[in-house]
Coordinates of C-alpha atoms in Angstrom, one line a residue:
Chain A
M164 CA -3.6 190.0 39.0
S165 CA -0.3 191.7 39.4
I166 CA 2.2 192.2 36.5
E167 CA 5.9 192.4 36.9
L168 CA 8.2 193.6 34.2
K169 CA 11.8 192.6 34.8
N170 CA 14.4 194.3 32.7
I171 CA 12.3 194.0 29.5
A172 CA 14.0 194.9 26.3
K173 CA 13.1 194.8 22.6
T174 CA 15.3 194.8 19.5
Y175 CA 14.5 193.7 16.0
D176 CA 18.0 193.4 14.7
N177 CA 20.1 192.6 17.9
N178 CA 21.7 195.9 17.3
S179 CA 19.4 198.9 17.9
W180 CA 17.1 198.8 20.9
I181 CA 13.5 199.8 20.6
L182 CA 13.1 199.5 24.4
K183 CA 15.6 198.9 27.1
G184 CA 15.7 198.1 30.8
I185 CA 11.9 198.4 31.5
N186 CA 11.3 197.5 35.2
T187 CA 8.1 198.0 37.1
R188 CA 5.5 196.2 39.1
I189 CA 1.9 196.8 38.4
K190 CA -0.4 196.0 41.4
T191 CA -3.7 194.2 41.3
G192 CA -6.5 196.5 40.4
E193 CA -4.2 199.3 39.5
F194 CA -4.9 201.7 36.6
F195 CA -1.5 202.0 35.0
A196 CA -0.8 204.4 32.2
I197 CA 2.1 204.2 29.8
V198 CA 2.6 207.6 28.2
G199 CA 5.1 209.1 25.8
P200 CA 5.5 210.8 22.5
S201 CA 4.7 208.9 19.3
G202 CA 7.5 206.4 18.5
C203 CA 8.7 206.0 22.0
G204 CA 7.8 202.3 22.0
K205 CA 4.8 202.4 24.3
S206 CA 2.6 200.3 21.9
T207 CA 5.5 197.9 21.4
L208 CA 5.7 197.5 25.2
L209 CA 2.0 196.9 25.4
R210 CA 2.1 194.3 22.7
M211 CA 5.0 192.5 24.5
I212 CA 2.9 192.3 27.6
A213 CA 0.0 191.0 25.5
G214 CA 2.3 188.5 23.9
L215 CA 1.6 189.7 20.4
I216 CA 5.3 190.3 19.8
P217 CA 8.1 188.4 21.5
I218 CA 10.2 189.9 24.3
S219 CA 13.8 190.1 23.3
S220 CA 15.2 189.9 26.8
G221 CA 14.0 190.2 30.3
D222 CA 11.1 188.5 32.1
L223 CA 7.4 189.2 32.3
Q224 CA 5.5 187.8 35.3
I225 CA 1.8 187.7 35.9
D226 CA 0.9 186.8 39.5
N227 CA 4.5 185.8 40.0
H228 CA 4.5 183.2 37.2
S229 CA 6.7 183.9 34.2
V230 CA 4.6 184.3 31.1
T231 CA 7.4 185.5 28.8
N232 CA 7.1 182.5 26.5
L233 CA 3.4 181.9 26.7
P234 CA 1.1 182.7 23.8
P235 CA -1.3 185.6 24.2
C236 CA -4.3 183.4 24.9
D237 CA -2.7 181.7 27.9
R238 CA -1.8 185.0 29.6
N239 CA -5.5 185.5 30.5
L240 CA -5.9 189.1 29.4
T241 CA -8.0 191.2 27.1
M242 CA -7.1 194.1 24.8
V243 CA -8.9 197.1 23.5
F244 CA -7.4 198.4 20.3
Q245 CA -7.0 202.0 19.0
D246 CA -9.1 201.2 15.9
Y247 CA -11.4 198.9 17.9
A248 CA -10.8 195.8 15.8
L249 CA -14.4 194.9 15.4
F250 CA -15.5 192.2 13.0
P251 CA -17.6 194.0 10.4
F252 CA -19.6 190.9 9.4
L253 CA -20.7 190.1 12.9
D254 CA -23.4 192.0 14.8
V255 CA -22.6 193.8 18.1
E256 CA -23.6 190.7 20.2
A257 CA -21.4 188.4 18.3
N258 CA -18.5 190.8 18.4
V259 CA -18.8 191.0 22.2
G260 CA -19.1 187.2 22.5
F261 CA -16.4 186.4 20.0
G262 CA -13.6 185.7 22.5
L263 CA -15.8 183.7 24.8
K264 CA -17.0 181.6 21.9
A265 CA -13.4 181.1 20.7
R266 CA -12.6 179.9 24.2
K267 CA -15.5 177.4 24.0
M268 CA -17.5 178.8 26.9
D269 CA -20.9 177.4 27.6
V270 CA -23.5 179.1 25.3
V271 CA -25.9 180.1 28.1
K272 CA -23.0 181.6 30.0
I273 CA -21.8 183.5 26.9
E274 CA -25.3 185.0 26.5
E275 CA -25.4 186.0 30.1
R276 CA -22.0 187.6 30.0
V277 CA -22.6 189.4 26.7
A278 CA -25.9 190.8 28.0
N279 CA -24.3 192.0 31.1
A280 CA -21.4 193.6 29.3
L281 CA -23.8 195.3 26.8
A282 CA -25.9 196.6 29.6
L283 CA -22.8 198.1 31.4
V284 CA -21.9 200.1 28.3
D285 CA -25.5 200.9 27.5
L286 CA -25.6 199.2 24.1
T287 CA -28.4 196.7 24.7
A288 CA -30.7 198.5 22.3
V289 CA -28.3 198.1 19.3
K290 CA -27.1 194.5 20.0
K291 CA -28.4 193.3 16.6
R292 CA -26.6 196.0 14.5
K293 CA -23.5 195.6 12.5
P294 CA -20.5 197.8 13.4
R295 CA -21.0 199.9 10.3
E296 CA -24.4 201.0 11.6
L297 CA -22.9 202.4 14.7
S298 CA -21.4 205.8 15.5
G299 CA -17.7 206.1 16.4
G300 CA -18.5 206.3 20.1
Q301 CA -20.8 203.2 20.0
R302 CA -18.1 201.2 18.2
Q303 CA -15.7 202.2 20.9
R304 CA -18.2 200.9 23.5
V305 CA -18.5 197.6 21.7
A306 CA -14.7 197.2 22.0
L307 CA -15.0 198.0 25.7
A308 CA -17.9 195.5 26.1
R309 CA -15.7 192.8 24.5
A310 CA -13.1 193.4 27.2
I311 CA -15.7 193.5 29.9
A312 CA -17.4 190.3 28.8
S313 CA -14.1 188.4 29.1
D314 CA -13.4 186.9 32.5
A315 CA -9.8 188.0 32.3
K316 CA -8.8 190.4 35.1
I317 CA -6.1 192.2 33.1
C318 CA -7.1 194.6 30.4
L319 CA -4.7 196.3 28.0
M320 CA -5.8 199.4 26.1
D321 CA -3.9 200.9 23.2
E322 CA -5.0 204.6 22.8
P323 CA -8.7 203.6 22.9
L324 CA -10.0 207.2 22.8
S325 CA -7.8 208.7 20.1
N326 CA -10.4 208.4 17.4
L327 CA -13.1 210.2 19.4
D328 CA -13.9 213.9 19.4
A329 CA -12.8 215.9 22.4
Q330 CA -16.2 216.0 24.1
L331 CA -16.8 212.2 23.8
R332 CA -13.3 211.5 24.9
G333 CA -13.8 213.4 28.1
K334 CA -17.0 211.4 28.8
M335 CA -15.4 208.1 28.0
R336 CA -12.4 208.9 30.2
S337 CA -14.6 208.9 33.3
E338 CA -16.6 205.9 32.1
I339 CA -13.5 203.7 31.6
R340 CA -12.2 204.8 35.0
E341 CA -15.5 203.9 36.6
L342 CA -15.7 200.5 34.9
Q343 CA -12.2 199.7 35.9
Q344 CA -13.0 200.4 39.5
R345 CA -16.3 198.6 39.5
L346 CA -14.9 195.4 37.8
G347 CA -11.6 195.5 39.7
L348 CA -9.6 195.3 36.5
T349 CA -5.8 195.7 36.4
L350 CA -5.7 198.1 33.5
I351 CA -2.7 199.0 31.4
Y352 CA -3.5 202.0 29.3
V353 CA -1.3 203.4 26.6
T354 CA -1.7 206.9 25.5
H355 CA 0.2 209.8 24.0
D356 CA -2.1 212.3 25.7
Q357 CA -0.7 213.5 29.0
I358 CA -4.1 214.8 30.2
E359 CA -5.6 211.3 29.8
A360 CA -2.8 209.8 31.8
M361 CA -3.0 212.4 34.5
T362 CA -6.8 212.2 34.9
M363 CA -7.3 208.5 34.8
A364 CA -4.2 206.7 36.1
D365 CA -3.2 205.6 39.5
R366 CA 0.4 205.5 38.3
I367 CA 2.0 206.6 35.2
M368 CA 5.1 205.3 33.4
V369 CA 6.7 207.9 31.1
L370 CA 8.6 206.5 28.2
N371 CA 11.0 208.4 25.9
E372 CA 14.0 207.5 23.8
Q373 CA 13.7 203.8 24.5
Q374 CA 13.8 204.2 28.2
V375 CA 11.6 204.7 31.3
Q376 CA 11.9 208.4 32.3
Q377 CA 9.8 208.1 35.5
V378 CA 7.2 206.0 37.2
G379 CA 5.0 207.6 39.7
S380 CA 1.5 208.9 40.6
P381 CA 0.2 211.8 38.6
A382 CA 0.9 214.2 41.5
E383 CA 4.5 212.9 41.9
I384 CA 5.1 213.2 38.2
Y385 CA 3.7 216.7 38.0
Q386 CA 5.3 218.1 41.1
Y387 CA 8.6 216.2 41.1
P388 CA 9.5 215.3 37.6
A389 CA 12.7 213.3 37.3
N390 CA 14.0 215.2 34.4
S391 CA 13.2 218.1 32.1
F392 CA 11.5 215.8 29.5
V393 CA 8.9 214.7 32.0
A394 CA 8.6 218.2 33.3
T395 CA 7.8 219.7 29.9
F396 CA 5.7 216.7 28.8
F397 CA 3.1 217.1 31.5
G398 CA 1.0 220.3 32.0
T399 CA -0.5 222.7 29.6
P400 CA 0.8 225.1 28.6
R401 CA 4.2 223.6 28.6
M402 CA 6.7 224.3 31.4
N403 CA 9.3 227.0 30.6
L404 CA 12.9 225.9 30.6
L405 CA 15.4 228.8 31.2
K406 CA 19.0 228.2 30.6
A407 CA 21.2 229.5 33.4
H408 CA 24.9 229.5 34.1
C409 CA 26.4 229.1 37.5
T410 CA 29.8 230.6 38.2
Q411 CA 31.7 230.0 41.4
I412 CA 30.8 233.5 42.7
H413 CA 27.0 233.1 42.4
N414 CA 26.8 229.5 43.4
H415 CA 24.0 230.0 45.9
S416 CA 21.6 231.2 43.3
L417 CA 21.0 231.0 39.5
V418 CA 20.8 234.5 38.0
I419 CA 18.9 235.2 34.7
D420 CA 18.9 238.9 35.1
P421 CA 19.0 241.3 38.1
Q422 CA 15.2 241.0 38.7
L423 CA 15.0 237.3 38.0
S424 CA 17.3 235.1 40.1
F425 CA 16.5 231.7 41.6
P426 CA 17.9 230.7 45.0
T427 CA 19.3 227.2 45.1
P428 CA 18.7 224.8 48.1
F429 CA 22.5 224.1 48.2
D430 CA 25.6 225.3 46.6
L431 CA 25.8 224.1 43.0
P432 CA 29.0 223.4 41.2
A433 CA 29.8 225.7 38.3
G434 CA 28.2 224.8 35.1
D435 CA 25.0 225.0 32.9
Y436 CA 21.6 224.5 34.4
F437 CA 18.0 224.6 33.4
I438 CA 15.3 226.2 35.5
G439 CA 11.9 224.8 35.0
I440 CA 8.9 227.1 35.8
R441 CA 5.3 226.3 35.1
P442 CA 3.5 229.0 33.2
Q443 CA 1.1 229.3 36.2
S444 CA 3.9 230.1 38.6
F445 CA 5.0 233.3 37.1
T446 CA 3.6 236.7 38.1
I447 CA 3.7 239.8 35.9
V448 CA 4.0 243.3 37.1
A449 CA 3.0 245.9 34.6
Q450 CA 3.6 249.7 34.5
I451 CA 6.9 249.5 36.4
S452 CA 10.2 251.3 35.6
K453 CA 12.5 248.3 36.1
A454 CA 11.0 246.1 33.4
N455 CA 12.9 243.0 32.2
A456 CA 10.6 241.7 29.4
T457 CA 8.3 242.5 26.5
I458 CA 4.9 241.0 25.7
K459 CA 4.9 239.4 22.3
N460 CA 1.5 237.8 22.1
I461 CA -1.6 237.2 24.2
E462 CA -3.9 234.2 23.8
Y463 CA -7.3 234.1 25.3
L464 CA -8.4 230.7 26.5
G465 CA -11.6 231.6 28.4
T466 CA -10.5 230.8 31.9
E467 CA -7.0 232.2 31.5
F468 CA -4.6 234.1 29.2
I469 CA -1.4 232.8 27.8
V470 CA 1.0 235.6 27.6
Y471 CA 4.1 235.1 25.4
V472 CA 6.9 237.1 26.7
E473 CA 10.4 237.7 25.5
L474 CA 13.0 238.4 28.3
D475 CA 15.6 241.0 27.7
N476 CA 18.2 238.2 27.4
G477 CA 16.3 236.8 24.4
A478 CA 14.6 233.8 26.2
K479 CA 11.0 233.3 25.3
I480 CA 8.6 232.2 28.0
R481 CA 4.9 231.4 28.4
I482 CA 3.0 232.8 31.3
A483 CA -0.5 231.9 32.3
A484 CA -2.3 234.9 33.7
A485 CA -5.7 234.6 35.4
K486 CA -6.9 238.0 34.2
Q487 CA -5.6 240.1 31.5
S488 CA -5.8 243.3 33.5
S489 CA -4.5 245.9 31.1
L490 CA -1.7 244.0 29.3
S491 CA -1.1 244.9 25.7
L492 CA 1.2 243.8 23.0
N493 CA 4.8 245.1 23.1
E494 CA 4.3 246.4 26.6
R495 CA 7.3 246.4 28.9
I496 CA 6.7 244.4 32.0
L497 CA 8.5 242.9 35.0
V498 CA 8.6 239.1 35.3
K499 CA 9.1 238.3 38.9
T500 CA 10.9 235.4 40.4
P501 CA 8.3 232.7 41.1
E502 CA 8.2 230.7 44.3
D503 CA 7.8 227.4 42.7
F504 CA 10.5 226.2 40.3
L505 CA 12.7 223.2 39.4
I506 CA 16.4 223.0 38.7
F507 CA 17.8 220.6 36.2
D508 CA 21.4 219.9 35.4
H509 CA 22.9 220.3 31.9
A510 CA 21.6 216.9 30.9
G511 CA 18.1 217.6 32.1
R512 CA 18.2 215.6 35.3
A513 CA 16.2 217.1 38.2
I514 CA 18.4 218.4 41.0
S515 CA 15.9 220.2 43.3
S516 CA 12.5 221.6 43.4
M517 CA 11.3 224.7 45.3
K518 CA 7.8 224.6 46.5
G519 CA 7.0 228.0 48.1
T520 CA 9.0 228.2 51.3
Q521 CA 9.5 224.4 51.5
K522 CA 12.7 223.2 50.0
N523 CA 13.1 219.7 48.6
G524 CA 16.6 218.5 47.7
R525 CA 15.7 215.8 45.2
T526 CA 19.3 214.6 44.8
T527 CA 22.3 214.8 47.0
K528 CA 25.2 217.0 46.2
Q529 CA 27.3 213.9 45.5
A530 CA 24.8 212.8 42.8
V531 CA 25.1 216.2 41.2
Q532 CA 28.8 216.0 41.2
T533 CA 28.9 212.6 39.7
A534 CA 26.4 213.7 37.1
Q535 CA 28.7 216.5 36.0
Chain B
M104 CA -21.0 229.8 -13.8
L105 CA -23.9 229.5 -16.3
N106 CA -21.4 229.3 -19.1
N107 CA -19.6 226.5 -17.3
M108 CA -22.8 224.5 -16.8
K109 CA -23.8 224.9 -20.4
K110 CA -20.4 223.7 -21.5
S111 CA -20.4 220.7 -19.2
K112 CA -23.9 219.8 -20.4
K113 CA -22.7 219.9 -24.0
D114 CA -19.7 217.8 -23.0
L115 CA -22.0 215.3 -21.4
L116 CA -24.2 215.1 -24.4
L117 CA -21.1 214.5 -26.6
Q118 CA -19.9 211.8 -24.2
Y119 CA -23.2 210.0 -24.1
T120 CA -23.6 210.1 -27.9
G121 CA -20.1 208.6 -28.3
L122 CA -20.8 205.9 -25.7
T123 CA -24.2 205.1 -27.2
I124 CA -22.7 204.6 -30.7
L125 CA -20.0 202.3 -29.3
A126 CA -22.6 200.4 -27.3
V127 CA -24.7 199.8 -30.3
I128 CA -21.7 198.7 -32.4
I129 CA -20.8 196.2 -29.7
L130 CA -24.3 195.0 -29.1
I131 CA -25.4 194.6 -32.8
P132 CA -23.8 191.2 -33.4
F133 CA -25.3 189.8 -30.2
L134 CA -28.7 191.2 -31.0
I135 CA -28.6 189.8 -34.6
G136 CA -27.4 186.4 -33.2
F137 CA -30.2 186.4 -30.7
W138 CA -32.8 187.5 -33.2
T139 CA -31.7 184.9 -35.8
S140 CA -32.0 182.1 -33.2
F141 CA -35.8 182.6 -33.6
L142 CA -35.8 182.4 -37.4
P143 CA -36.0 179.3 -39.7
T144 CA -32.7 178.3 -41.2
E145 CA -34.0 178.6 -44.8
E146 CA -34.7 182.3 -44.3
I147 CA -31.4 182.9 -42.6
S148 CA -29.5 181.4 -45.5
K149 CA -31.4 183.6 -47.9
G150 CA -30.4 186.6 -45.9
I151 CA -33.9 187.5 -44.8
L152 CA -33.6 189.3 -41.4
W153 CA -37.1 190.8 -41.2
S154 CA -39.1 187.6 -41.2
N155 CA -42.4 187.0 -39.4
H156 CA -41.9 183.3 -39.0
I157 CA -40.7 183.7 -35.4
S158 CA -40.7 180.6 -33.3
L159 CA -38.9 178.6 -30.7
N160 CA -38.4 175.7 -33.0
N161 CA -34.7 176.1 -33.2
Y162 CA -34.4 175.8 -29.4
I163 CA -36.6 172.7 -29.4
T164 CA -34.4 171.2 -32.1
A165 CA -31.2 172.1 -30.2
F166 CA -32.5 170.4 -27.1
T167 CA -34.0 167.3 -28.7
Q168 CA -31.7 166.6 -31.6
T169 CA -28.2 167.5 -30.3
P170 CA -26.3 166.5 -27.1
I171 CA -26.3 170.1 -25.9
I172 CA -27.8 169.1 -22.5
R173 CA -24.9 166.8 -22.1
Y174 CA -22.5 169.5 -23.1
L175 CA -24.0 171.9 -20.6
F176 CA -23.8 169.3 -17.9
N177 CA -20.2 168.6 -18.7
S178 CA -19.3 172.3 -18.6
F179 CA -21.2 172.8 -15.4
I180 CA -19.3 169.9 -13.7
I181 CA -15.9 171.1 -14.9
S182 CA -16.5 174.8 -14.2
F183 CA -18.0 174.2 -10.7
L184 CA -15.2 171.9 -9.6
T185 CA -12.6 174.3 -11.0
M186 CA -14.2 177.1 -9.2
I187 CA -14.3 175.3 -5.8
A188 CA -10.7 174.2 -6.2
Q189 CA -9.5 177.6 -7.1
I190 CA -11.3 179.3 -4.2
L191 CA -9.8 176.7 -1.8
F192 CA -6.2 176.7 -3.0
C193 CA -5.9 180.3 -3.9
S194 CA -7.3 181.5 -0.6
T195 CA -5.1 179.1 1.4
S196 CA -1.9 180.1 -0.5
A197 CA -2.8 183.8 -0.3
Y198 CA -3.3 183.3 3.4
A199 CA 0.2 181.9 3.7
F200 CA 1.7 184.8 1.7
V201 CA 0.0 187.3 4.0
F202 CA -0.3 185.8 7.5
L203 CA 2.5 183.3 7.8
K204 CA 6.1 184.5 8.3
F205 CA 8.7 182.3 6.8
K206 CA 12.1 182.7 5.2
G207 CA 11.9 183.5 1.5
R208 CA 8.2 184.2 1.5
D209 CA 8.3 187.2 -0.7
L210 CA 10.7 185.6 -3.1
L211 CA 8.4 182.6 -3.4
F212 CA 5.5 184.9 -4.0
Y213 CA 7.3 186.6 -6.9
A214 CA 8.2 183.2 -8.4
F215 CA 4.6 182.3 -8.1
L216 CA 3.6 185.6 -9.8
A217 CA 6.1 184.9 -12.6
T218 CA 4.1 181.9 -13.7
M219 CA 1.3 184.3 -14.5
M220 CA 3.4 186.0 -17.1
L221 CA 3.6 182.8 -19.2
P222 CA 0.7 182.7 -21.7
F223 CA -1.4 179.5 -21.6
E224 CA -0.7 178.7 -25.2
A225 CA 3.0 178.3 -24.3
E226 CA 2.0 175.7 -21.7
V227 CA -0.3 173.7 -24.0
I228 CA 2.2 171.3 -25.4
P229 CA 4.1 170.3 -22.3
N230 CA 0.8 170.1 -20.4
F231 CA -0.6 167.9 -23.1
A232 CA 2.4 165.6 -23.0
T233 CA 2.0 165.3 -19.2
V234 CA -1.7 164.5 -19.2
R235 CA -1.3 162.0 -22.0
S236 CA 1.4 160.1 -20.0
L237 CA -0.9 160.2 -17.0
N238 CA -3.7 158.7 -19.2
L239 CA -6.1 161.5 -18.3
L240 CA -7.1 162.3 -21.9
N241 CA -10.8 162.5 -22.7
H242 CA -12.0 162.7 -19.1
Y243 CA -13.3 165.5 -16.7
S244 CA -10.0 165.4 -14.8
V245 CA -8.0 166.6 -17.7
M246 CA -10.0 169.8 -17.8
I247 CA -9.9 170.3 -14.1
I248 CA -6.5 169.2 -12.8
P249 CA -4.4 171.8 -14.7
F250 CA -6.6 174.6 -13.4
L251 CA -6.8 173.6 -9.7
A252 CA -4.9 176.7 -8.7
S253 CA -4.2 180.0 -10.4
A254 CA -1.5 182.5 -9.8
F255 CA -3.9 185.3 -10.7
G256 CA -6.4 184.1 -8.0
T257 CA -3.7 183.9 -5.4
F258 CA -2.5 187.4 -6.3
M259 CA -6.0 188.8 -6.2
L260 CA -6.8 187.3 -2.8
R261 CA -3.4 188.2 -1.4
Q262 CA -4.2 191.8 -2.2
A263 CA -7.6 191.4 -0.6
F264 CA -6.1 189.8 2.6
L265 CA -3.5 192.6 2.9
Q266 CA -6.5 194.9 3.4
I267 CA -7.5 193.1 6.6
P268 CA -6.5 195.3 9.5
G269 CA -3.6 193.9 11.6
E270 CA -5.6 194.6 14.7
L271 CA -8.1 191.9 13.7
K272 CA -5.3 189.4 13.7
E273 CA -4.0 190.6 17.0
A274 CA -7.5 190.5 18.6
S275 CA -7.8 186.9 17.3
D276 CA -4.4 186.0 18.7
I277 CA -5.4 187.2 22.1
E278 CA -8.4 184.9 22.0
G279 CA -6.2 182.1 20.9
L280 CA -7.6 181.5 17.4
S281 CA -5.5 179.0 15.4
H282 CA -4.5 179.8 11.8
W283 CA -7.3 177.6 10.5
K284 CA -9.9 179.2 12.7
F285 CA -8.7 182.8 11.9
Y286 CA -8.8 181.8 8.2
A287 CA -12.3 180.4 8.3
K288 CA -13.9 182.8 10.8
I289 CA -12.3 186.1 10.0
V290 CA -10.3 186.1 6.7
L291 CA -12.9 184.4 4.5
P292 CA -15.9 186.4 5.7
Y293 CA -14.0 189.6 5.7
S294 CA -12.9 189.1 2.1
R295 CA -16.1 187.5 0.8
I296 CA -16.5 190.1 -1.9
S297 CA -13.1 189.2 -3.4
L298 CA -14.0 185.5 -3.0
Y299 CA -17.3 186.0 -5.0
T300 CA -15.4 187.9 -7.6
L301 CA -12.8 185.2 -8.0
A302 CA -15.6 182.5 -8.0
A303 CA -17.4 184.3 -10.8
Y304 CA -14.1 184.8 -12.7
S305 CA -12.9 181.3 -12.4
F306 CA -16.3 179.8 -13.3
L307 CA -16.6 181.9 -16.4
T308 CA -13.0 181.3 -17.5
S309 CA -13.6 177.6 -17.2
W310 CA -17.0 177.8 -18.9
N311 CA -15.5 179.7 -21.8
Q312 CA -12.5 177.4 -22.3
Y313 CA -12.1 176.3 -25.9
L314 CA -8.5 175.4 -26.9
W315 CA -7.6 173.0 -24.1
P316 CA -10.8 170.9 -24.2
M317 CA -10.6 170.7 -27.9
L318 CA -7.2 169.1 -27.7
T319 CA -8.0 166.7 -24.9
T320 CA -11.6 165.5 -25.4
F321 CA -12.8 163.2 -28.2
S322 CA -16.3 162.2 -27.1
D323 CA -19.6 163.9 -26.4
N324 CA -19.5 162.3 -23.0
F325 CA -16.9 164.7 -21.7
R326 CA -16.9 167.6 -24.3
P327 CA -17.8 170.9 -22.7
V328 CA -20.2 173.3 -24.3
Q329 CA -18.0 175.7 -26.2
D330 CA -16.4 172.8 -28.1
G331 CA -19.8 171.2 -28.4
L332 CA -21.0 174.2 -30.3
R333 CA -18.2 173.8 -32.8
Q334 CA -19.2 170.2 -33.1
L335 CA -22.8 171.0 -34.0
Q336 CA -21.5 172.9 -37.0
S337 CA -19.5 170.2 -38.7
Q338 CA -21.7 167.2 -37.8
E339 CA -24.4 168.1 -40.2
S340 CA -24.2 167.9 -43.9
F341 CA -25.6 171.3 -44.1
N342 CA -25.3 173.9 -41.3
N343 CA -28.6 174.4 -39.4
W344 CA -27.8 178.0 -38.6
G345 CA -31.0 178.7 -36.7
M346 CA -30.4 175.8 -34.4
I347 CA -26.7 176.7 -33.9
Q348 CA -27.7 180.3 -33.0
A349 CA -30.2 178.9 -30.5
S350 CA -27.5 176.7 -29.0
A351 CA -25.2 179.7 -28.8
A352 CA -27.9 181.7 -27.0
I353 CA -28.4 178.8 -24.5
V354 CA -24.6 178.7 -23.9
V355 CA -24.4 182.4 -23.0
I356 CA -27.2 182.2 -20.5
P357 CA -25.1 180.9 -17.5
T358 CA -22.6 183.7 -18.1
L359 CA -25.4 186.3 -17.9
I360 CA -26.8 184.6 -14.7
V361 CA -23.4 184.7 -13.0
L362 CA -22.9 188.3 -13.9
F363 CA -26.4 189.3 -12.9
F364 CA -26.3 187.7 -9.5
G365 CA -22.6 188.6 -9.1
Q366 CA -23.2 192.4 -9.4
H367 CA -25.3 192.3 -6.3
F368 CA -22.1 191.4 -4.3
F369 CA -19.8 193.8 -6.0
K370 CA -21.1 196.6 -4.0
N371 CA -18.7 198.6 -1.9
G372 CA -18.9 199.4 1.8
L373 CA -19.8 196.0 3.2
N374 CA -16.7 196.0 5.4
E375 CA -17.1 199.5 6.7
G376 CA -17.1 199.6 10.5
A377 CA -14.3 197.2 11.3
L378 CA -12.1 200.1 12.3
K379 CA -12.8 203.4 14.0

């Protein structure tokens, strides 16, 4: 079951847009994550796909048939809700079979499907219990089982793991992914958690400020973010953004200070730019005479250290260091120019990315000039 | 710490003493009434409370010599039908005020609520004129029809329905449940505690009605029990107080039954587990 979104938009008052110009095609059997900060409209988009709220303009197609004006039950999909939406007065079995019963499926068939679904999520032992007698993780599984039991091949999930503790969330992530593969579901998964999106999805749609920022595979989004929002949204700790000014004289490189300058793949017009550097890309040299920064704080995370550094020009950056060596607070250090970095224009649009010795011009010079 | 505990114990003692005194003051008339229902009338009129002529004679007289069984039956019919009608109409109207979206819905709801502000006494005369022109006087329907719906019940159930998580409605929409099915299969079971409460409340309100039945019923065939009690008093040349007390005790019993069985349902936590 493929899903196509054509120029979907949502407004409540015909004046301000909640979402605008959403275009994408979700392939059959794809795990598609919609991610963005809270209030970006990702849940609204999911509910429009489900048919729970009307689409203001644009067209939604499932398997090349327009479903824009069909009620939710005729779109042949299931949904797993953030708070699970279990019926407290029904036992686990009845909760899972609820949709099938509402669709008037044969009783024997319902029993079989419910039993299968419960076995898949390992809940057969508690099938006679009420939701209040289950733990949070078990309730979550009941909600999953309800989606599994349905014969719909499209499943929508609205932040299904956000109420679970970190450990359980990690476990459920792989379980959901595995189920999706095994059942061949086309899954649309809404989350605000970039790690969830990165680890589970085949493709990710990043939403912010009513618009699609980027659609791509996790690797594409991480390595070649379309703009500074996407770049800083993915990855922990967050990517550093350094402001740089390009004058006519130095247009082959962006200079932060004498020790920290970034070569550009092509001559940039004069103007303001942002250089995006992942905390992992920086290297620190300690005990050196030509230092350009001071250590302000050091956080120990077990596998790595996050070193908070203030450059001499006042910019604050985060650096992930594998071993602390002998760094100490207020120590003067040299922050060296990393090999990997991204360049964004003044509006945050990606211009180029440098990956080691390999150079990737992401946009042409003309595009940069028109963007100016 | 020790001081604190001592003080709180003292406070507690004071509170309980106060509550006990109040409880005794409130309960005494009931206890005296109940006690006198076992005493012969001659001794009650003489003011003898500590008698040893205790018997169930008054109850036997009440059941055999007065139409109290008929009164009880009338009251039961009226209260039961009123209760059923209120549950039905209040829940459907509350459903509309919560789950249907239409223009002027909230305005309509406030207009609905405004009718609650009007005391029943103010409606008595126009209502009486209406039922008289409809030729409904001295019949069960006159005591049921004006109370088929209640603004209070609608208000109460609306508040209860507002507690139903929106996700349950969305989940039902995805399965294609119609409004009637969602109402019957989700809303009513989810709000059953509020429904029991409203049922108990409307049954007892109807059971304890006095003014309206007094104005609209003239025969023992339709007279409910509260007005029947009053009737027992004036029918006799002398007041058989023992028998009247026994009848009063009989009349209170259904109230106690409803409250006793009701409290089982007024427990919290039955809806836990719908979310999270």
